[in-house]
XYZ file of N, CA and C in Angstrom:
291
model
N -3.097 64.759 96.832
C -1.667 64.802 96.881
C -1.260 66.018 97.709
N -0.510 65.750 98.723
C -0.152 66.826 99.620
C 1.148 67.441 99.158
N 1.162 68.740 99.191
C 2.390 69.439 98.835
C 2.954 70.056 100.087
N 4.268 70.131 100.125
C 4.891 70.693 101.307
C 4.857 72.203 101.256
N 5.193 72.797 102.348
C 5.245 74.242 102.416
C 6.448 74.722 101.613
N 6.390 75.943 101.177
C 7.530 76.455 100.416
C 8.821 76.403 101.214
N 8.714 76.551 102.530
C 9.902 76.487 103.384
C 10.515 75.099 103.375
N 9.684 74.067 103.461
C 10.198 72.693 103.461
C 10.738 72.316 102.084
N 10.099 72.834 101.037
C 10.608 72.566 99.694
C 11.980 73.216 99.499
N 12.178 74.372 100.010
C 13.467 75.069 99.907
C 14.547 74.304 100.657
N 14.176 73.815 101.865
C 15.162 73.024 102.631
C 15.514 71.744 101.898
N 14.477 71.102 101.298
C 14.707 69.880 100.553
C 15.612 70.154 99.347
N 15.363 71.270 98.648
C 16.203 71.666 97.501
C 17.637 71.915 97.925
N 17.820 72.583 99.068
C 19.166 72.852 99.578
C 19.858 71.542 99.963
N 19.102 70.627 100.561
C 19.654 69.335 100.970
C 20.112 68.539 99.756
N 19.262 68.501 98.724
C 19.610 67.777 97.486
C 20.820 68.426 96.827
N 20.820 69.752 96.807
C 21.941 70.486 96.210
C 23.241 70.184 96.961
N 23.156 70.135 98.288
C 24.338 69.811 99.097
C 24.834 68.402 98.844
N 23.901 67.445 98.763
C 24.290 66.053 98.486
C 24.901 65.918 97.098
N 24.312 66.638 96.140
C 24.832 66.597 94.775
C 26.245 67.180 94.707
N 26.450 68.290 95.392
C 27.783 68.910 95.436
C 28.796 67.969 96.079
N 28.372 67.322 97.160
C 29.249 66.363 97.844
C 29.611 65.199 96.922
N 28.619 64.674 96.185
C 28.866 63.563 95.260
C 29.816 63.983 94.141
N 29.619 65.195 93.609
C 30.494 65.708 92.539
C 31.919 65.838 93.061
N 32.071 66.363 94.258
C 33.407 66.498 94.850
C 34.055 65.133 95.060
N 33.278 64.174 95.543
C 33.796 62.815 95.756
C 34.228 62.198 94.432
N 33.393 62.363 93.403
C 33.747 61.816 92.084
C 35.011 62.486 91.535
N 35.118 63.785 91.720
C 36.319 64.507 91.271
C 37.563 64.000 91.976
N 37.457 63.789 93.277
C 38.572 63.256 94.055
C 38.947 61.856 93.572
N 37.927 61.041 93.295
C 38.184 59.684 92.809
C 38.866 59.705 91.443
N 38.457 60.625 90.571
C 39.079 60.744 89.244
C 40.537 61.161 89.387
N 40.810 62.093 90.276
C 42.189 62.529 90.506
C 43.032 61.370 91.028
N 42.501 60.612 91.979
C 43.229 59.470 92.533
C 43.473 58.415 91.459
N 42.482 58.172 90.620
C 42.634 57.202 89.537
C 43.683 57.670 88.542
N 43.674 58.930 88.203
C 44.675 59.484 87.279
C 46.082 59.339 87.846
N 46.239 59.641 89.127
C 47.548 59.496 89.769
C 48.015 58.037 89.724
N 47.100 57.111 89.965
C 47.442 55.690 89.964
C 47.841 55.225 88.571
N 47.126 55.701 87.550
C 47.461 55.333 86.169
C 48.831 55.871 85.801
N 49.087 57.121 86.168
C 50.403 57.713 85.883
C 51.502 56.978 86.628
N 51.225 56.602 87.857
C 52.195 55.853 88.660
C 52.484 54.502 88.006
N 51.441 53.819 87.534
C 51.615 52.543 86.852
C 52.390 52.713 85.568
N 52.132 53.783 84.841
C 52.856 54.066 83.608
C 54.333 54.297 83.919
N 54.607 55.021 84.961
C 55.999 55.292 85.368
C 56.675 53.997 85.803
N 55.922 53.129 86.477
C 56.484 51.856 86.922
C 56.903 51.003 85.730
N 56.085 50.981 84.691
C 56.448 50.181 83.519
C 57.665 50.784 82.820
N 57.768 52.108 82.816
C 58.963 52.750 82.255
C 60.204 52.350 83.048
N 60.098 52.376 84.366
C 61.236 52.005 85.213
C 61.608 50.544 85.027
N 60.600 49.670 84.896
C 60.894 48.256 84.654
C 61.591 48.067 83.324
N 61.148 48.783 82.302
C 61.804 48.700 80.992
C 63.236 49.175 81.051
N 63.467 50.260 81.760
C 64.826 50.787 81.910
C 65.695 49.806 82.685
N 65.152 49.203 83.727
C 65.899 48.213 84.506
C 66.247 46.999 83.641
N 65.328 46.580 82.789
C 65.600 45.447 81.895
C 66.707 45.795 80.914
N 66.670 47.012 80.358
C 67.738 47.435 79.433
C 69.084 47.482 80.153
N 69.095 48.016 81.363
C 70.345 48.070 82.130
C 70.866 46.670 82.432
N 69.955 45.748 82.724
C 70.363 44.377 83.017
C 70.995 43.734 81.791
N 70.423 43.989 80.616
C 70.985 43.442 79.375
C 72.380 44.013 79.139
N 72.541 45.309 79.383
C 73.864 45.922 79.222
C 74.870 45.305 80.188
N 74.446 45.085 81.437
C 75.333 44.474 82.421
C 75.686 43.049 82.020
N 74.707 42.327 81.503
C 74.959 40.948 81.083
C 75.966 40.918 79.939
N 75.831 41.854 78.990
C 76.794 41.933 77.887
C 78.198 42.235 78.410
N 78.290 43.144 79.369
C 79.595 43.483 79.942
C 80.200 42.280 80.660
N 79.370 41.533 81.385
C 79.854 40.345 82.097
C 80.329 39.289 81.106
N 79.564 39.073 80.031
C 79.963 38.090 79.022
C 81.259 38.509 78.335
N 81.415 39.793 78.060
C 82.653 40.283 77.454
C 83.829 40.085 78.404
N 83.620 40.377 79.682
C 84.689 40.185 80.677
C 85.055 38.714 80.788
N 84.063 37.844 80.759
C 84.317 36.409 80.832
C 85.135 35.950 79.629
N 84.795 36.461 78.453
C 85.541 36.120 77.242
C 86.979 36.622 77.337
N 87.160 37.826 77.849
C 88.511 38.384 78.007
C 89.326 37.562 78.996
N 88.707 37.140 80.105
C 89.423 36.319 81.087
C 89.828 34.973 80.498
N 88.968 34.385 79.679
C 89.278 33.115 79.035
C 90.479 33.285 78.084
N 90.500 34.370 77.332
C 91.621 34.648 76.423
C 92.911 34.885 77.209
N 92.810 35.600 78.322
C 94.005 35.837 79.150
C 94.525 34.528 79.740
N 93.634 33.626 80.096
C 94.064 32.326 80.621
C 94.814 31.543 79.550
N 94.345 31.601 78.319
C 95.036 30.911 77.219
C 96.414 31.522 76.985
N 96.484 32.846 76.995
C 97.773 33.531 76.819
C 98.717 33.169 77.955
N 98.217 33.132 79.186
C 99.049 32.767 80.343
C 99.601 31.359 80.190
N 98.778 30.437 79.745
C 99.234 29.051 79.530
C 100.330 29.008 78.475
N 100.151 29.724 77.372
C 101.178 29.759 76.319
C 102.474 30.370 76.837
N 102.367 31.441 77.629
C 103.574 32.052 78.197
C 104.283 31.093 79.157
N 103.520 30.319 79.925
C 104.130 29.338 80.830
C 104.880 28.264 80.043
N 104.280 27.803 78.921
C 104.965 26.815 78.074
C 106.236 27.403 77.484
N 106.184 28.638 77.038
C 107.370 29.279 76.477
C 108.447 29.444 77.536
N 108.051 29.848 78.753
C 109.015 29.994 79.839
C 109.639 28.644 80.180
N 108.848 27.603 80.228
C 109.349 26.265 80.515
C 110.368 25.832 79.461
N 110.040 26.029 78.190
C 110.973 25.654 77.125
C 112.221 26.515 77.152
N 112.083 27.793 77.466
C 113.236 28.674 77.564
C 114.156 28.236 78.701
N 113.590 27.910 79.863
C 114.404 27.463 81.004
C 115.056 26.127 80.714
N 114.325 25.237 80.047
C 114.926 23.949 79.684
C 116.095 24.170 78.725
N 115.944 25.080 77.783
C 117.017 25.359 76.842
C 118.222 25.931 77.570
N 118.005 26.869 78.520
C 119.118 27.474 79.259
C 119.866 26.411 80.065
N 119.131 25.523 80.721
C 119.785 24.520 81.562
C 120.392 23.392 80.742
N 119.836 23.080 79.622
C 120.347 21.975 78.815
C 121.378 22.431 77.772
N 121.435 23.704 77.470
C 122.359 24.203 76.442
C 123.811 23.852 76.749
N 124.283 24.010 77.996
C 125.701 23.659 78.250
C 125.988 22.192 77.942
N 125.017 21.326 78.093
C 125.261 19.894 77.853
C 125.227 19.566 76.359
N 124.671 20.486 75.574
C 124.580 20.244 74.136
C 125.859 20.678 73.416
N 126.664 21.482 74.006
C 127.891 21.955 73.354
C 128.991 20.932 73.439
């Protein structure tokens, strides 16, 4: 079994150490990127939840406005009937005396 010279063994050790350091740095970078992505996804779900809540609030406001408009239309119709009867009474009153 042949053994290398101490000089070649030292270079090999330095090479392995350099590759190991590079791999550790790459893994650290990947972990940081993964953490950022998870946090980003978590924030996205929060924003979607907030958007859904806002949409429900807007829908409630729209339904309330629609109900108010329907009530105003009914009141307008009743006022038109009252005005019609009032005008008929004014125009027909002289003929009733």
